[in-house]
mmCIF file of C-alpha atoms in Angstrom:
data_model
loop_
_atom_site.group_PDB
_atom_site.id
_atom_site.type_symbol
_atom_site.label_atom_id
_atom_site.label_comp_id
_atom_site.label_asym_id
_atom_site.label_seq_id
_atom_site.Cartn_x
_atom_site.Cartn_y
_atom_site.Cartn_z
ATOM 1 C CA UNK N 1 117.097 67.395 87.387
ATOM 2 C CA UNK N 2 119.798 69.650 87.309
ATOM 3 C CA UNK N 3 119.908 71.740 90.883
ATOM 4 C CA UNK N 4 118.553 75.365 91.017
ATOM 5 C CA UNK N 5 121.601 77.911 91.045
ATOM 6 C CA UNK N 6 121.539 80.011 94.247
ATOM 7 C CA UNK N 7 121.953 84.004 93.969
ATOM 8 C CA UNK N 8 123.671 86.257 96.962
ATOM 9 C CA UNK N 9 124.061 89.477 97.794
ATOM 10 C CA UNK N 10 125.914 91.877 100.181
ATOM 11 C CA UNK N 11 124.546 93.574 103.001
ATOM 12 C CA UNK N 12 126.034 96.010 105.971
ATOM 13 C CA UNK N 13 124.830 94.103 108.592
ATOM 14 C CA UNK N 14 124.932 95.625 112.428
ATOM 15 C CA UNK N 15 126.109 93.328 114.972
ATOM 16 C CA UNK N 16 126.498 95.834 117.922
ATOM 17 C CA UNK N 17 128.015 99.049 118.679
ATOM 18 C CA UNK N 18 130.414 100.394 115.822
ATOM 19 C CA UNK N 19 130.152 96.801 114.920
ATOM 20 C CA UNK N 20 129.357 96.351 111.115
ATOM 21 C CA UNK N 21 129.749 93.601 108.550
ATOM 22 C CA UNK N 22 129.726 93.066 105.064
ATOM 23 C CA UNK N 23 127.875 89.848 104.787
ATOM 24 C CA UNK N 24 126.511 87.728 101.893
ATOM 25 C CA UNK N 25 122.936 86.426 101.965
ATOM 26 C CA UNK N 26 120.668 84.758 100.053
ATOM 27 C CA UNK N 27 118.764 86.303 97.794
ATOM 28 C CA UNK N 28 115.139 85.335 98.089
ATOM 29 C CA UNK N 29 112.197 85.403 95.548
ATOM 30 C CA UNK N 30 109.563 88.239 96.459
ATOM 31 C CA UNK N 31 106.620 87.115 98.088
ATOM 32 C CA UNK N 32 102.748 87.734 97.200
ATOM 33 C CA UNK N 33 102.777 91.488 97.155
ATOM 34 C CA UNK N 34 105.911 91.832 97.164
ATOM 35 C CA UNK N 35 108.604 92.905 94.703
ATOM 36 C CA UNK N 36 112.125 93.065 94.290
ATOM 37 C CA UNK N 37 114.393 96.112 94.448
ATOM 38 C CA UNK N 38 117.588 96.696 93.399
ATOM 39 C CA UNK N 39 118.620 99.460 96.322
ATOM 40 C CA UNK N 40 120.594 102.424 94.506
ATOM 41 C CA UNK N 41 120.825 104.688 96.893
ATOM 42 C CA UNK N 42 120.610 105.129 100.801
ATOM 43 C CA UNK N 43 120.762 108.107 102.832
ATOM 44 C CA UNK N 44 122.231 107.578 106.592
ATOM 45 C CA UNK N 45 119.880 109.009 109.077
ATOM 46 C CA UNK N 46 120.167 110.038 112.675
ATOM 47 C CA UNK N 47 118.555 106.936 114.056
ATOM 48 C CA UNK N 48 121.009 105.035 112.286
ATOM 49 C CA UNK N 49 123.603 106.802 113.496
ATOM 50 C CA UNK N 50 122.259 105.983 116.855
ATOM 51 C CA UNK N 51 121.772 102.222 116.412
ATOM 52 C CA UNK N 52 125.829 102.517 114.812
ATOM 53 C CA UNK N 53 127.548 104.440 117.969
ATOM 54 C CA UNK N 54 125.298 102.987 120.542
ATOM 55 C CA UNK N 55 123.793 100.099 120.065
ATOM 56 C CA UNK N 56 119.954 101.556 120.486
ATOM 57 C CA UNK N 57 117.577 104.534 119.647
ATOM 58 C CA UNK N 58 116.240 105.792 122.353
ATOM 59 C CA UNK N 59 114.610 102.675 124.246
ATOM 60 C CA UNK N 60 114.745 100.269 121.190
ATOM 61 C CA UNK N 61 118.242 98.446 121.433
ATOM 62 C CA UNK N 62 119.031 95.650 118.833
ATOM 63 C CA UNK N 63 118.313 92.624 119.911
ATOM 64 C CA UNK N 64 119.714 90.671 117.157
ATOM 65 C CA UNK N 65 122.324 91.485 114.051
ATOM 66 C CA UNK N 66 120.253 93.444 111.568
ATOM 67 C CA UNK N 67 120.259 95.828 108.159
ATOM 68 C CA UNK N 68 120.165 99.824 108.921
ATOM 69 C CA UNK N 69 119.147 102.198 106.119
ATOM 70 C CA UNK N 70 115.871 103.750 105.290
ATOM 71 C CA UNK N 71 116.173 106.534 103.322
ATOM 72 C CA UNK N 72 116.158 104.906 99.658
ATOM 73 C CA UNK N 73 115.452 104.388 96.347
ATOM 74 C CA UNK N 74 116.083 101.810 93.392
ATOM 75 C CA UNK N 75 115.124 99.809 90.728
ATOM 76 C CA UNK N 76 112.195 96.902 90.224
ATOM 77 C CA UNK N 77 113.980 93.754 89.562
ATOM 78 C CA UNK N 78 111.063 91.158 89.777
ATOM 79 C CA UNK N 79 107.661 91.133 91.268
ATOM 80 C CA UNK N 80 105.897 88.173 92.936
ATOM 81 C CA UNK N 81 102.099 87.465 92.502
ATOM 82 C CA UNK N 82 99.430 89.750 92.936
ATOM 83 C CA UNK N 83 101.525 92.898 91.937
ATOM 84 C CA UNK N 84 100.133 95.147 89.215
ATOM 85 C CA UNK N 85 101.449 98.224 89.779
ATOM 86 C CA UNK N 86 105.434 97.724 89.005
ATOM 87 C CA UNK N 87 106.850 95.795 86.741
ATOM 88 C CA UNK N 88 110.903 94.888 86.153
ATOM 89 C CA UNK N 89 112.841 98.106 85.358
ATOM 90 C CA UNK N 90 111.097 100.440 86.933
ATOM 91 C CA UNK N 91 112.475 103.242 89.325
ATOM 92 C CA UNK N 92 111.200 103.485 92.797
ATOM 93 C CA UNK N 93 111.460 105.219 96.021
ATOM 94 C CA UNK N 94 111.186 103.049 98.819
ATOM 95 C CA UNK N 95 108.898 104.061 101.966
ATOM 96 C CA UNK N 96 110.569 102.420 105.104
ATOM 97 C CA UNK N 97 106.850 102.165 106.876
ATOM 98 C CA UNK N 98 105.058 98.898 106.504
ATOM 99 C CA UNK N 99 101.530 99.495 107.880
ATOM 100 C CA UNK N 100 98.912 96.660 109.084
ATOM 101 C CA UNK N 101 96.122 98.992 105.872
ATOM 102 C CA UNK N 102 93.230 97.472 108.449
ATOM 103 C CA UNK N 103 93.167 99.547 111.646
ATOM 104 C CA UNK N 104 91.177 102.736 111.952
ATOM 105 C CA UNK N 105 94.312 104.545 112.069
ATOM 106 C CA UNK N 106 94.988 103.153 108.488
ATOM 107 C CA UNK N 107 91.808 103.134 107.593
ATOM 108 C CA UNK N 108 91.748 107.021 108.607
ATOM 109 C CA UNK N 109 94.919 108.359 107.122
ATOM 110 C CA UNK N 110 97.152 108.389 109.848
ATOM 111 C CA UNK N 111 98.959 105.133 108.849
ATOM 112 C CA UNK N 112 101.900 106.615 110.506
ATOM 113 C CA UNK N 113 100.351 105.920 113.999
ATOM 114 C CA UNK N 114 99.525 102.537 113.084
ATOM 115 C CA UNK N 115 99.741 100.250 116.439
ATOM 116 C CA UNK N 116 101.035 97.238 114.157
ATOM 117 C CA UNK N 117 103.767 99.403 112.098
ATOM 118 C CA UNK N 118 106.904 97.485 111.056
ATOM 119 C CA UNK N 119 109.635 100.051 110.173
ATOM 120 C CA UNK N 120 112.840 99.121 108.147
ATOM 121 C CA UNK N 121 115.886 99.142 109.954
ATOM 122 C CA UNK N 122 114.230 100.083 113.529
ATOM 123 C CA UNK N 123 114.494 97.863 116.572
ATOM 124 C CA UNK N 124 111.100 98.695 118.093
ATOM 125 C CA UNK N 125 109.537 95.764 116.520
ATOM 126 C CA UNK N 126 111.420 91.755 117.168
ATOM 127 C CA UNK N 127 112.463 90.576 115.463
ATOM 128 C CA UNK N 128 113.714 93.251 113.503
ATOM 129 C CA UNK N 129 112.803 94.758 109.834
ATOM 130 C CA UNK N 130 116.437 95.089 107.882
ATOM 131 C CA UNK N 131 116.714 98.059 105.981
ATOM 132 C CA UNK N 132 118.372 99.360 103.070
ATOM 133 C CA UNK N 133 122.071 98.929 103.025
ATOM 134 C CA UNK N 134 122.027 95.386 101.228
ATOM 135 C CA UNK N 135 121.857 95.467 97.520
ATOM 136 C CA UNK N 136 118.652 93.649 97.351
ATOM 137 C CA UNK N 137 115.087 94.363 99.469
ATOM 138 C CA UNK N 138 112.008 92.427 98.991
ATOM 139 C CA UNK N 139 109.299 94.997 100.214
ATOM 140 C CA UNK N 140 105.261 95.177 99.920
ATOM 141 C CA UNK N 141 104.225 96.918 96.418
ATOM 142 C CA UNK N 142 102.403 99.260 98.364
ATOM 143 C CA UNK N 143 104.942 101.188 99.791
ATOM 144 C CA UNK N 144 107.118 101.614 96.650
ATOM 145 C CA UNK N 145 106.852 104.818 94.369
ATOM 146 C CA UNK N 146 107.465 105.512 91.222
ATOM 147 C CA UNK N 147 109.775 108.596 90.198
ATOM 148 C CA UNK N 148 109.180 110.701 88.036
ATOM 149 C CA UNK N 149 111.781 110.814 85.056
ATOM 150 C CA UNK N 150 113.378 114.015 86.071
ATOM 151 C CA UNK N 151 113.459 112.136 89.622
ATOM 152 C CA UNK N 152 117.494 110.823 90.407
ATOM 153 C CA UNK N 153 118.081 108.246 92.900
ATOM 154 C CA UNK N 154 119.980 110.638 94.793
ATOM 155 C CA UNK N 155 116.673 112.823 94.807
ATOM 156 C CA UNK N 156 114.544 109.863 95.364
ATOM 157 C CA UNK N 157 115.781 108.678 98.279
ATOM 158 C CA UNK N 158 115.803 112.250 100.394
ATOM 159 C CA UNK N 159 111.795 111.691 100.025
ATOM 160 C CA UNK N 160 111.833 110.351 103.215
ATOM 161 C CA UNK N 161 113.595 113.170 105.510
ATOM 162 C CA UNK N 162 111.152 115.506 103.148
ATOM 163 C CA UNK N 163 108.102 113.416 103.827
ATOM 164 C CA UNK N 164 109.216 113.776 107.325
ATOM 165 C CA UNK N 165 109.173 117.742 107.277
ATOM 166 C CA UNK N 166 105.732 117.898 104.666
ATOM 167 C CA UNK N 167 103.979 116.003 107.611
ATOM 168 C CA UNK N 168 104.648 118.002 110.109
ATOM 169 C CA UNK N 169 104.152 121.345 107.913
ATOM 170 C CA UNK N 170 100.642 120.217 106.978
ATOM 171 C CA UNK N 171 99.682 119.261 110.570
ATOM 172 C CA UNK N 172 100.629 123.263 111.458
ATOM 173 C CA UNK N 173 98.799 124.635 108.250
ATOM 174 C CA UNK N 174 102.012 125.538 106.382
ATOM 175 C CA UNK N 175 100.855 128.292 103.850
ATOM 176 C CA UNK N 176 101.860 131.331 101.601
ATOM 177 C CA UNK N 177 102.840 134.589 103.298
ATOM 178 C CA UNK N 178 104.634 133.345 106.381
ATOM 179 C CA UNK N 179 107.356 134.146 108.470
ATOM 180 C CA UNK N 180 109.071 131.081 109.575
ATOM 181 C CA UNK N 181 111.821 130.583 111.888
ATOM 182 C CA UNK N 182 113.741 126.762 112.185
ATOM 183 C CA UNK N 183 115.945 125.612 115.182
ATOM 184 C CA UNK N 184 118.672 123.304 114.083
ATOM 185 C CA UNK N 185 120.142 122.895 110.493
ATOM 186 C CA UNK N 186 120.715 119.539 109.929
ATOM 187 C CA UNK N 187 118.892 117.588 106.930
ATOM 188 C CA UNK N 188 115.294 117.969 108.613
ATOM 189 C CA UNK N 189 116.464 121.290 109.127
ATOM 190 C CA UNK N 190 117.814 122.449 105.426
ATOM 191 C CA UNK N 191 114.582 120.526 104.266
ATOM 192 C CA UNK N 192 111.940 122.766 106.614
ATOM 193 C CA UNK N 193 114.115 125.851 105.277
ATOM 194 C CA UNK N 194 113.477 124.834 101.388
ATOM 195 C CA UNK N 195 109.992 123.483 102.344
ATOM 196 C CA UNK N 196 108.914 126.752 103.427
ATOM 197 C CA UNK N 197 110.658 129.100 100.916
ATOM 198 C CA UNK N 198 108.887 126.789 98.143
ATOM 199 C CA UNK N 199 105.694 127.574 99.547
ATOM 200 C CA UNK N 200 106.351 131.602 99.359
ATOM 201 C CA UNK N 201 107.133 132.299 103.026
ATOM 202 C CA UNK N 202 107.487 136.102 103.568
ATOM 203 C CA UNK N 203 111.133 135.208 105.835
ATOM 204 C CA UNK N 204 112.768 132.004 106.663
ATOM 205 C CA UNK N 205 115.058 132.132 109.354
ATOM 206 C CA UNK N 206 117.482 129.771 111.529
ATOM 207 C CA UNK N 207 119.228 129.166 114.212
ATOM 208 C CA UNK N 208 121.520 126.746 115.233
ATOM 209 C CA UNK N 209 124.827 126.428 117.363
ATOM 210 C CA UNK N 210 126.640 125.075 114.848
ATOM 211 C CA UNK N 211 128.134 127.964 112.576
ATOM 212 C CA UNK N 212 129.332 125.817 109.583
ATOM 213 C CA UNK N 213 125.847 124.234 109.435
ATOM 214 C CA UNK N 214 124.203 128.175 109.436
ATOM 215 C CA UNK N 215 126.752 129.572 106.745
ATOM 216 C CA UNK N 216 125.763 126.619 104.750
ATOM 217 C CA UNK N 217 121.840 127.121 104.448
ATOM 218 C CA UNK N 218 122.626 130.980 104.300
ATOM 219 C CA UNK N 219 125.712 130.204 101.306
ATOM 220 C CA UNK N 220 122.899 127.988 99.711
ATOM 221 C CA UNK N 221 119.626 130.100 99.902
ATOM 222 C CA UNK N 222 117.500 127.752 102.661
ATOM 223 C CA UNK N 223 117.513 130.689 104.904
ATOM 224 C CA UNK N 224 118.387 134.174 104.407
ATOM 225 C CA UNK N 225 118.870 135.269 108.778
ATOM 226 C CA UNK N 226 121.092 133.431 110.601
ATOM 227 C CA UNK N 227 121.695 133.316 114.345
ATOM 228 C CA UNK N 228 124.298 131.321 116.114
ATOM 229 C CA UNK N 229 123.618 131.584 120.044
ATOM 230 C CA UNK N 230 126.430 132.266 122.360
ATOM 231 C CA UNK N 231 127.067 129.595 125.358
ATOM 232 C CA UNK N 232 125.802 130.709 128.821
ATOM 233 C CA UNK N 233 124.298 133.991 129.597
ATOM 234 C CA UNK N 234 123.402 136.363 132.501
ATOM 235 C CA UNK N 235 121.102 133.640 134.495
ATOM 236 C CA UNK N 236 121.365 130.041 135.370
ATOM 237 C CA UNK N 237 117.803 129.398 135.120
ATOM 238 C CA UNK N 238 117.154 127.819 131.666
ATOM 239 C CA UNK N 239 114.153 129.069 130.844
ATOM 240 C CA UNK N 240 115.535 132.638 131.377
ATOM 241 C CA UNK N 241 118.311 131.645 129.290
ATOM 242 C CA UNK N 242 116.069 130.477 126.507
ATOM 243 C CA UNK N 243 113.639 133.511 126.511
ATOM 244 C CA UNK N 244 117.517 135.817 126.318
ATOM 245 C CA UNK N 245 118.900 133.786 123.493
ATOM 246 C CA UNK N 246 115.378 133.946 121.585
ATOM 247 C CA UNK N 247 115.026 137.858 122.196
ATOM 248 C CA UNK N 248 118.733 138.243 120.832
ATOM 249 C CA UNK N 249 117.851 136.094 118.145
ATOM 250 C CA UNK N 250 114.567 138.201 116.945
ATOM 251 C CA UNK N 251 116.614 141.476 117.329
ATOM 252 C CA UNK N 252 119.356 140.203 115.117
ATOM 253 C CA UNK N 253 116.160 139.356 112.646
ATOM 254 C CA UNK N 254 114.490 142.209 113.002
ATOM 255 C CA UNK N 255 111.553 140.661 113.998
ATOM 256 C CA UNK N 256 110.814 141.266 117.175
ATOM 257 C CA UNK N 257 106.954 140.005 116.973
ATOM 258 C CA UNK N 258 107.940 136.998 116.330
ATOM 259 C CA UNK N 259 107.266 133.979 113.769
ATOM 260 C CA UNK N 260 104.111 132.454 112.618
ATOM 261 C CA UNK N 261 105.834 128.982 112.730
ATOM 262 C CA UNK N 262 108.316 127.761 114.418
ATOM 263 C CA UNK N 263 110.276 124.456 113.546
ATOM 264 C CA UNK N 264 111.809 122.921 116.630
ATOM 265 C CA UNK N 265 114.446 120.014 114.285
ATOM 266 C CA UNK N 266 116.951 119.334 117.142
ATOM 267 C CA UNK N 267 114.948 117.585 120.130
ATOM 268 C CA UNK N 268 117.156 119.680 122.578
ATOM 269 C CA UNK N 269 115.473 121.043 125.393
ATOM 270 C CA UNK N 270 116.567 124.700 125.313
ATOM 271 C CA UNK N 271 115.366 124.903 121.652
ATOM 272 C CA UNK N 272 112.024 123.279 122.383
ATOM 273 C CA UNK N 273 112.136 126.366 125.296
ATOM 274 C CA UNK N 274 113.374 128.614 122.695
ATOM 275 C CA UNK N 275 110.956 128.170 120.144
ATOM 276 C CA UNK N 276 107.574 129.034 123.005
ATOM 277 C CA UNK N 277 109.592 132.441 123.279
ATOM 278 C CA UNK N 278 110.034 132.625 119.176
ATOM 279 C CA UNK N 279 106.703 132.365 117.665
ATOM 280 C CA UNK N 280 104.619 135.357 117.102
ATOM 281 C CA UNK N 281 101.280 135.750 119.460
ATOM 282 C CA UNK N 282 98.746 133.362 117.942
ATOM 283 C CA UNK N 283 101.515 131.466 116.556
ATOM 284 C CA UNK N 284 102.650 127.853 116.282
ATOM 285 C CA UNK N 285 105.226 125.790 117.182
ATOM 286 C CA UNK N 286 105.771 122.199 115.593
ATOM 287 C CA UNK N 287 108.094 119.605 117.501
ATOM 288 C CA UNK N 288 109.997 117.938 114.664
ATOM 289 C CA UNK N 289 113.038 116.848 116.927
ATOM 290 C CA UNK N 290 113.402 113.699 118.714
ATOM 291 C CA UNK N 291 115.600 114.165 121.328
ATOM 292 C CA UNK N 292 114.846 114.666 125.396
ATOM 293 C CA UNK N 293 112.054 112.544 126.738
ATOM 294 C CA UNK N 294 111.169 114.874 129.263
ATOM 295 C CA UNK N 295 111.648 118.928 129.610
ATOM 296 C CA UNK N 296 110.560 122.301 131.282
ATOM 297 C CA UNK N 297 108.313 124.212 129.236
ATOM 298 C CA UNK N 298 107.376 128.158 129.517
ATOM 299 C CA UNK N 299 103.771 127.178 129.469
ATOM 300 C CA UNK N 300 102.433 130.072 130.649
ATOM 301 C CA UNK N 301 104.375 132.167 128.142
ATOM 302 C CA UNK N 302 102.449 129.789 125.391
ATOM 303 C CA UNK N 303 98.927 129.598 126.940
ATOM 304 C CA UNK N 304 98.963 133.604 127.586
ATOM 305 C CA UNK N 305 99.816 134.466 123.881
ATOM 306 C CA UNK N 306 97.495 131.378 122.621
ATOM 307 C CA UNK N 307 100.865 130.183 120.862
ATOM 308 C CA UNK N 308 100.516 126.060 119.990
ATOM 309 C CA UNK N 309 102.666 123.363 120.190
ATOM 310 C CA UNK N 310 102.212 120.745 117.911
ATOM 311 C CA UNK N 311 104.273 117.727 117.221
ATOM 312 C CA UNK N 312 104.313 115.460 114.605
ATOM 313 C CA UNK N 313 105.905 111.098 114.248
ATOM 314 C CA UNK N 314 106.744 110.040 110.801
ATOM 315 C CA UNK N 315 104.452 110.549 107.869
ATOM 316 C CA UNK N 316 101.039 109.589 106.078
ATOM 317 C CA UNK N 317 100.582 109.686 102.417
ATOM 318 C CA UNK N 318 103.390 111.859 101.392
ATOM 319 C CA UNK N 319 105.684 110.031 99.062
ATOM 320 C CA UNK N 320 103.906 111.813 95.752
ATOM 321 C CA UNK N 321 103.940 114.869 96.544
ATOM 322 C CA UNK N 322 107.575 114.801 98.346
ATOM 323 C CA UNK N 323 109.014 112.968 95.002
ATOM 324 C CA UNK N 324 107.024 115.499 92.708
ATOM 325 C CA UNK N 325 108.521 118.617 94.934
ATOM 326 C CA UNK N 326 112.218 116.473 94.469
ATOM 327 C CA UNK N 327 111.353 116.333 90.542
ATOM 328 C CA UNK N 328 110.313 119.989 90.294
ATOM 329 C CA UNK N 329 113.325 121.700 91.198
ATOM 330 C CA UNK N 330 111.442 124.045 93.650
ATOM 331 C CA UNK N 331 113.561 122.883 96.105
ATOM 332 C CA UNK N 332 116.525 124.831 94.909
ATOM 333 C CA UNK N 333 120.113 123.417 95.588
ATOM 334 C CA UNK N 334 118.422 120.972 97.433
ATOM 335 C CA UNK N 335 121.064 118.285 95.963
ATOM 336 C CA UNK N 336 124.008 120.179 97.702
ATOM 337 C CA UNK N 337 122.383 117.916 100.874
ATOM 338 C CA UNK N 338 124.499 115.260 100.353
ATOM 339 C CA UNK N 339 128.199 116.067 100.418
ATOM 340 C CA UNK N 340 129.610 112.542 100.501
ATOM 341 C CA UNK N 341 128.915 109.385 98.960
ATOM 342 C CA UNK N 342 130.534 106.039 99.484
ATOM 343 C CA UNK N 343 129.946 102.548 98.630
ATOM 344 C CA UNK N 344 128.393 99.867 100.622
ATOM 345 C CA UNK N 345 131.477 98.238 101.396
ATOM 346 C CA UNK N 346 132.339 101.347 102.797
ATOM 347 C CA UNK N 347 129.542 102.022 105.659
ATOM 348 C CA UNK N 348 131.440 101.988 108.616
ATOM 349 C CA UNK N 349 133.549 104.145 107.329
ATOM 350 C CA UNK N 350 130.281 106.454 106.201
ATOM 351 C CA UNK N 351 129.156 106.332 109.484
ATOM 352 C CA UNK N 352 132.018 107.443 111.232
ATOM 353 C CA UNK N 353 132.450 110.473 109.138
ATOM 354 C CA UNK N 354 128.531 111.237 110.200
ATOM 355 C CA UNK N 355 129.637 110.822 113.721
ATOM 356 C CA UNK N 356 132.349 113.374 112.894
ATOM 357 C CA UNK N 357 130.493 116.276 111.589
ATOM 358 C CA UNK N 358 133.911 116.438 109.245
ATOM 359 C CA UNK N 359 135.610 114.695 106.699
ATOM 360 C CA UNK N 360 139.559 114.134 107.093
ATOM 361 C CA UNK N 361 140.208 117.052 104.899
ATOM 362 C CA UNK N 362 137.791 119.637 107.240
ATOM 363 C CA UNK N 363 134.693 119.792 105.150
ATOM 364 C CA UNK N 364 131.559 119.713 106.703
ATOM 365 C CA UNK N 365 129.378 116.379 106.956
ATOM 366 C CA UNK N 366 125.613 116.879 106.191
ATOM 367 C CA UNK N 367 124.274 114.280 104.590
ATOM 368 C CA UNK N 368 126.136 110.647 103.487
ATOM 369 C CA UNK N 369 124.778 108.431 100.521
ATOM 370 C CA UNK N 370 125.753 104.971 100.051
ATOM 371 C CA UNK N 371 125.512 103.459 96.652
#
């Protein structure tokens, strides 16, 4: 019996901080359930960025070497038993989440709150899920999607940040005919900008204190006011300074009521105090932003203008309509997102430049693809 040839592949493996390797490993059949994807394409997120520069996210710190990425899509190279839905060939987008499908979260909708959750390239589970950045990734059929033919991988593999923002804009009763402000213009940022404009919002604003990031989304259509706070102010107390810097902002807009929804995307705690002051009476404010684990809040400000605050974790059931939304071109100039793209080989190197904000050559950073 002649012996069975062995296949390998590469993956960026983390080891520690600013630690990565370029290892080969095995490649493995798929399991029952499972099939095999060829990864295409992998957008760096902030929580990678995290686990790269320090080691952890928040409270989960790696524990052992393991595979970032989660932001993905590819291409069906073999299926294992019991899968019917994909077949070799086939394009998918690959949702990070793997969910336990027997919990009453699951078995309500809310998946993404699933006590048993496994999420690729997080360290809150042990050991580990690997991610993306490898060239191969047996994952449960369940949680891969098709794309639609118009659908690039490119495309494909921003469903994720977008499923992200389509969450939290259904849990605050995104609709036609609002005015909606956004704090912070990174991805989730841009994303919440195009989200809203595709859903015929009356004004989309944002403010952030990066200036670069602002003249992008304005150069680009996501939001047509702009605000770019100034540092300090005429008190020390910071929720003064927030309500100063918000009523600045909504004179510069011309919108002095306020906004029907605000999107808090940076986690920072003067623009979760920021965006109380910003929404309209009766508004809503939706807490996108992982950031500070513990901040003051201008309660009474919210709970005597019945204004809401809301905050969303993940995403349920979005993956169709975030990839049909990709596929539609609704989402204009949404591709100008990613602004570099690098090979695996190269994902230290990618990850640095994130760190950045800039490339050697001064342009701006947004969003980094490896391929």
């Amino acid at each position: 019996m002649s012996p069975v040839a062995l296949t390998f592949h590469r993956a960026a493996v983390l080891h520690g901080r600013r630690d990565i390797h370029i290892e080969e490993r095995l490649v493995r059949p798929p399991q029952h359930d499972e099939a095999q994807v060829a990864v295409k394409s992998t957008g760096l997120c902030g929580s990678d960025l995290h686990y790269y520069m320090e080691g952890r996210n928040a409270d989960f710190a790696i524990q052992h070497p393991f595979v970032l990425g989660h932001e993905a899509a590819g291409t069906i190279v073999s299926v294992g038993a019991g899968v019917r839905n994909l077949f070799p060939g086939q394009r998918v987008a690959i949702e990070a989440g793997i969910m336990c499908r027997r919990c009453d979260f699951c078995k309500s909708g809310r998946y993404n709150l699933c006590k048993s959750m496994r999420f690729a390239s997080s360290a809150k589970t042990f050991p580990h899920l690997d991610g993306t950045l490898q060239d191969r990734l047996n994952h449960p059929a369940y949680v891969l999607h098709p794309l639609p033919d118009s659908c690039s991988f490119e495309q494909a593999a921003l469903a994720e940040p977008l499923s992200v923002v389509i969450h939290a804009s259904r849990r605050v009763g995104l609709r036609q005919g609002q005015r909606i402000l956004v704090l912070g213009v990174g991805t989730i940022g841009i994303l919440a900008c195009a989200l809203a404009k595709s859903y015929g919002a009356t004004q989309v604003a944002a403010i952030d204190i990066n200036q670069r990031r602002l003249d992008f989304a304005k150069a680009n259509g996501f939001a047509s006011r702009t605000y770019c706070p100034s540092v300090g102010g005429s008190t020390d107390d910071p929720l003064k300074r927030a309500r100063e810097n918000v009523q600045r902002a909504l004179a510069e807009f011309d919108t002095l009521d306020g906004y029907d929804i605000v999107f808090e995307c940076t986690g920072a705690e003067p623009c979760i105090q920021m965006s109380v002051h910003a929404a309209t009476t009766g508004g809503k404010v939706m807490l996108i932003g992982m950031g500070s684990r513990n901040v003051s809040l201008p309660l009474s400000a919210a709970a005597l203008r019945e204004v809401d605050i809301q905050a969303s974790f993940r995403y349920a059931d979005t993956y169709p309509t975030a990839l049909s939304l990709l596929a539609s071109g609704r989402l204009q100039n949404i591709e100008k997102l990613v602004t570099h793209r690098l090979r695996l080989h190269e994902t230290a190197r990618a990850f640095d430049l994130l760190s950045r904000g800039q490339d050697e050559d001064g342009n701006m950073v947004m969003k980094v693809m490896i391929s």
